[in-house]
Coordinates of C-alpha atoms in Angstrom, one line a residue:
A1297 CA 77.6 -35.7 27.8
L1298 CA 78.9 -32.3 26.9
Y1299 CA 77.9 -30.5 23.7
S1300 CA 79.0 -27.3 22.2
K1301 CA 76.7 -24.8 20.6
S1302 CA 76.1 -25.3 16.9
Y1303 CA 78.2 -23.6 14.3
E1304 CA 77.7 -23.0 10.6
V1305 CA 80.5 -24.1 8.3
V1306 CA 80.6 -22.0 5.0
L1307 CA 82.6 -23.5 2.3
L1308 CA 84.3 -20.8 0.1
Q1309 CA 84.7 -21.4 -3.5
V1310 CA 88.4 -21.0 -4.4
P1311 CA 89.2 -19.7 -7.9
Y1312 CA 91.6 -21.8 -9.8
I1313 CA 92.9 -22.3 -13.3
E1314 CA 91.8 -25.5 -15.2
R1315 CA 94.3 -25.0 -18.0
F1316 CA 95.8 -22.3 -20.0
N1317 CA 97.3 -21.8 -23.5
T1318 CA 100.2 -19.5 -24.4
K1319 CA 100.5 -18.5 -28.1
I1320 CA 103.6 -17.0 -29.4
V1321 CA 103.4 -14.8 -32.6
Y1322 CA 106.8 -14.1 -33.9
P1323 CA 107.7 -11.0 -35.7
S1324 CA 107.2 -11.6 -39.5
Y1325 CA 110.8 -10.9 -40.5
I1326 CA 112.3 -13.8 -38.7
Y1327 CA 110.3 -16.4 -40.7
E1328 CA 109.1 -18.5 -37.8
N1329 CA 105.7 -20.1 -37.5
D1330 CA 103.5 -19.3 -34.5
K1331 CA 103.9 -21.6 -31.5
L1332 CA 101.2 -22.7 -29.0
Y1333 CA 102.2 -24.1 -25.5
E1334 CA 99.8 -25.7 -23.0
N1335 CA 100.1 -24.9 -19.4
I1336 CA 103.5 -23.3 -19.8
G1337 CA 104.1 -19.9 -18.4
D1338 CA 107.8 -19.5 -18.4
L1339 CA 108.8 -18.3 -21.9
S1340 CA 111.9 -17.6 -24.0
I1341 CA 111.1 -15.6 -27.0
P1342 CA 112.6 -13.3 -29.6
Y1343 CA 112.5 -9.5 -29.1
G1344 CA 109.2 -8.1 -30.3
S1345 CA 107.2 -11.3 -30.2
K1346 CA 103.5 -11.1 -29.4
V1347 CA 102.2 -13.2 -26.5
N1348 CA 98.6 -14.3 -26.3
W1349 CA 97.1 -15.9 -23.2
E1350 CA 93.9 -18.0 -22.9
F1351 CA 92.9 -19.0 -19.4
Y1352 CA 90.1 -21.4 -18.7
T1353 CA 89.1 -21.1 -15.0
S1354 CA 86.6 -22.1 -12.5
E1355 CA 84.9 -20.1 -9.7
T1356 CA 86.7 -16.9 -11.0
D1357 CA 85.2 -13.6 -11.1
N1358 CA 88.4 -11.8 -12.0
L1359 CA 91.8 -12.7 -13.5
A1360 CA 94.8 -10.3 -13.9
I1361 CA 98.0 -10.4 -15.6
S1362 CA 100.7 -7.9 -14.3
I1363 CA 103.9 -7.4 -16.0
A1364 CA 106.6 -4.8 -15.3
N1365 CA 104.0 -3.0 -13.0
K1366 CA 101.6 -2.8 -15.8
S1367 CA 98.3 -4.7 -16.3
V1368 CA 97.6 -6.7 -19.6
P1369 CA 94.2 -5.7 -21.0
L1370 CA 91.9 -8.8 -20.7
L1371 CA 88.7 -9.9 -22.2
K1372 CA 86.2 -11.9 -20.1
N1373 CA 83.6 -14.5 -21.2
D1374 CA 82.3 -16.3 -18.2
N1375 CA 85.2 -18.1 -16.8
F1376 CA 87.5 -17.6 -19.8
F1377 CA 90.0 -15.0 -20.0
T1378 CA 92.2 -13.8 -22.8
G1379 CA 94.8 -11.1 -23.5
T1380 CA 97.6 -10.1 -25.6
L1381 CA 100.9 -8.1 -25.2
T1382 CA 104.0 -7.6 -27.3
I1383 CA 107.2 -8.2 -25.4
Y1384 CA 110.3 -6.1 -25.8
E1385 CA 112.3 -6.9 -22.4
S1386 CA 112.8 -9.7 -20.1
S1387 CA 110.5 -9.6 -17.1
V1388 CA 108.7 -11.5 -14.5
Y1389 CA 104.8 -11.5 -14.6
S1390 CA 102.1 -12.7 -12.3
V1391 CA 98.7 -14.1 -12.8
S1392 CA 96.1 -13.5 -10.0
L1393 CA 92.6 -14.7 -9.5
S1394 CA 89.9 -13.6 -7.3
N1395 CA 86.1 -13.8 -6.6
M1396 CA 83.5 -12.6 -4.2
S1397 CA 84.6 -15.0 -1.5
I1398 CA 88.2 -14.4 -1.5
D1399 CA 89.5 -11.0 -0.3
K1400 CA 93.2 -11.6 -1.2
P1401 CA 93.8 -12.8 -4.7
D1402 CA 95.8 -15.9 -5.2
Y1403 CA 98.6 -15.5 -7.8
I1404 CA 101.1 -17.5 -9.8
Q1405 CA 104.5 -16.1 -10.9
Y1406 CA 106.2 -16.7 -14.3
S1407 CA 109.1 -15.3 -16.2
I1408 CA 109.7 -14.1 -19.8
N1409 CA 113.2 -14.2 -21.2
V1410 CA 113.6 -11.9 -24.4
I1411 CA 116.2 -13.0 -27.0
P1412 CA 117.8 -9.8 -28.5
D1413 CA 118.2 -9.4 -32.3
L1414 CA 122.0 -9.4 -32.7
F1415 CA 124.2 -7.6 -35.2
P1416 CA 125.1 -9.6 -38.4
S1417 CA 128.7 -10.9 -38.7
L1418 CA 131.0 -10.6 -41.7
K1419 CA 134.3 -12.1 -42.5
I1420 CA 136.5 -11.4 -45.6
E1421 CA 139.4 -13.2 -47.3
Q1422 CA 141.1 -11.8 -50.3
E1423 CA 143.7 -12.7 -52.9
T1424 CA 145.4 -10.8 -55.7
D1425 CA 145.4 -12.4 -59.2
S1426 CA 148.7 -14.1 -60.0
I1427 CA 148.8 -12.3 -63.4
N1428 CA 146.9 -9.1 -63.2
L1429 CA 147.7 -7.3 -60.1
E1430 CA 144.5 -5.0 -60.4
Y1431 CA 142.3 -8.2 -60.1
I1432 CA 141.3 -8.9 -56.4
Y1433 CA 139.3 -12.0 -55.6
F1434 CA 137.1 -12.2 -52.4
K1435 CA 135.6 -15.0 -50.4
G1436 CA 133.2 -13.8 -47.7
S1437 CA 131.0 -15.3 -45.1
I1438 CA 128.0 -13.6 -43.4
S1439 CA 125.8 -14.9 -40.7
D1440 CA 122.9 -13.5 -38.7
D1441 CA 120.2 -14.9 -36.2
Y1442 CA 117.2 -14.2 -38.7
G1443 CA 118.3 -13.0 -42.1
F1444 CA 119.6 -10.1 -44.2
T1445 CA 118.5 -7.2 -46.4
N1446 CA 121.7 -6.0 -48.0
L1447 CA 125.2 -6.9 -48.9
T1448 CA 127.5 -4.2 -50.6
F1449 CA 130.9 -3.6 -51.8
H1450 CA 132.2 0.0 -51.4
V1451 CA 135.4 1.4 -53.0
Y1452 CA 136.7 4.9 -53.6
P1453 CA 140.0 6.7 -54.4
I1454 CA 141.7 7.7 -51.4
D1455 CA 142.3 11.3 -52.8
F1456 CA 138.6 11.4 -54.0
R1457 CA 136.4 10.0 -51.4
D1458 CA 133.2 11.4 -52.9
S1459 CA 133.7 9.4 -55.9
S1460 CA 132.6 6.3 -54.1
L1461 CA 131.3 3.1 -56.1
I1462 CA 128.8 0.9 -54.2
V1463 CA 128.1 -2.6 -55.8
S1464 CA 125.3 -4.9 -54.5
I1465 CA 126.3 -8.4 -54.2
P1466 CA 123.7 -11.3 -54.8
F1467 CA 122.9 -13.4 -51.8
N1468 CA 120.0 -15.3 -50.0
K1469 CA 118.0 -13.0 -47.7
K1470 CA 116.7 -15.9 -45.7
L1471 CA 119.8 -18.0 -45.4
K1472 CA 121.2 -17.3 -41.8
N1473 CA 124.9 -18.6 -42.8
Q1474 CA 126.3 -18.3 -46.2
E1475 CA 129.4 -17.7 -48.3
F1476 CA 129.8 -15.4 -51.2
Y1477 CA 132.4 -14.8 -53.9
Y1478 CA 133.2 -11.5 -55.6
M1479 CA 136.0 -10.1 -57.9
F1480 CA 136.9 -6.4 -58.6
D1481 CA 139.0 -5.0 -61.3
F1482 CA 140.6 -1.8 -59.9
S1483 CA 141.7 -0.7 -63.5
S1484 CA 137.8 0.1 -64.2
F1485 CA 138.6 3.4 -62.3
K1486 CA 140.0 4.9 -65.6
A1487 CA 139.7 8.5 -64.3
Y1488 CA 141.9 7.7 -61.2
E1489 CA 144.8 5.6 -62.6
K1490 CA 147.3 7.1 -60.4
S1491 CA 145.3 7.0 -57.2
D1492 CA 145.4 4.3 -54.4
F1493 CA 142.0 3.0 -53.2
E1494 CA 140.1 2.0 -50.0
Y1495 CA 137.4 -0.5 -50.0
Y1496 CA 135.1 -2.5 -47.6
F1497 CA 132.1 -4.7 -47.4
E1498 CA 128.9 -4.0 -45.5
V1499 CA 126.0 -6.3 -44.6
S1500 CA 122.6 -5.4 -43.0
D1501 CA 120.2 -7.5 -41.1
N1502 CA 116.5 -7.6 -41.4
D1503 CA 115.5 -6.1 -38.1
E1504 CA 112.2 -4.4 -38.9
I1505 CA 111.5 -3.4 -35.3
N1506 CA 114.7 -1.3 -34.4
G1507 CA 115.9 -0.7 -37.8
Y1508 CA 118.4 -2.6 -40.0
K1509 CA 121.8 -3.1 -38.2
I1510 CA 124.8 -2.8 -40.2
S1511 CA 128.2 -4.5 -39.8
R1512 CA 131.3 -3.5 -41.7
S1513 CA 134.4 -5.2 -42.6
E1514 CA 137.8 -3.6 -41.9
I1515 CA 138.8 -1.0 -44.6
F1516 CA 141.4 -2.4 -46.9
T1517 CA 143.9 -0.4 -49.1
F1518 CA 144.7 -1.1 -52.7
H1519 CA 148.0 0.2 -53.9
K1520 CA 147.8 0.9 -57.7
P1521 CA 150.7 -1.0 -59.3
T1522 CA 153.3 1.1 -61.3
L1523 CA 154.4 0.0 -64.7
E1524 CA 157.6 -1.1 -63.2
E1525 CA 155.9 -3.4 -60.7
I1526 CA 153.7 -4.9 -63.5
L1527 CA 156.7 -5.6 -65.7
A1528 CA 158.6 -7.1 -62.7
K1529 CA 155.5 -9.4 -61.9
K1530 CA 155.6 -10.6 -65.5
D1531 CA 159.3 -11.3 -65.4
L1532 CA 158.8 -13.2 -62.2
L1533 CA 156.1 -15.4 -63.7
M1534 CA 158.2 -15.9 -66.9
D1535 CA 161.1 -17.2 -64.7
Q1536 CA 158.9 -19.4 -62.8
V1537 CA 157.5 -21.0 -66.0
Q1538 CA 161.0 -21.5 -67.4
E1539 CA 162.0 -23.3 -64.0
N1540 CA 159.2 -25.7 -64.3
L1541 CA 160.0 -26.7 -67.9

């Protein structure tokens, strides 16, 4: 019988992840509760969210999280590792493990998709009062991904733009899609009875990270009716009443 010489087999302890948690802490202004995911590394999160990783490992001396060519600071307690990072852009990140026995760290790759905070939207419908030509009625709708801070009506005489009037309109700051109603009496500008006017609406979102984003409606023009136009409107209404009798 032929026998080879004896060899010693050394079993290397391979580092591995037993389980991990990913906690998402959302920016306070979006009014979302924190979320906890188990063993999920691929994420889709709002801009400015804070990600907290907790890794439970075995046979692991070192664990590293690398994102956008930067390392996430980690705390180590035996085989438990934790780290936190605020995320502002979509990226791929890797998690690598190593110990004294493994020269080249093993790694896992995940992706983070960042959802941007969009501009609010604003739509306006308007109608002139059938009797008083200086009354304009407005119906508006506003929408945003997270909420609002201000909704205002701006009006000024075309020949005196510095004499602008800004009116705050009541609304629900947390309701993402809503309608509002408003009426303005252009005769309230007593000092500018012969002037035409321009006016518009503005809405601002609640983005506390980048600053409030403002959307503006189109700029409308109000033609101040002359006395002849007012009398002609009244005559027309009288004629319509008589026709319906």
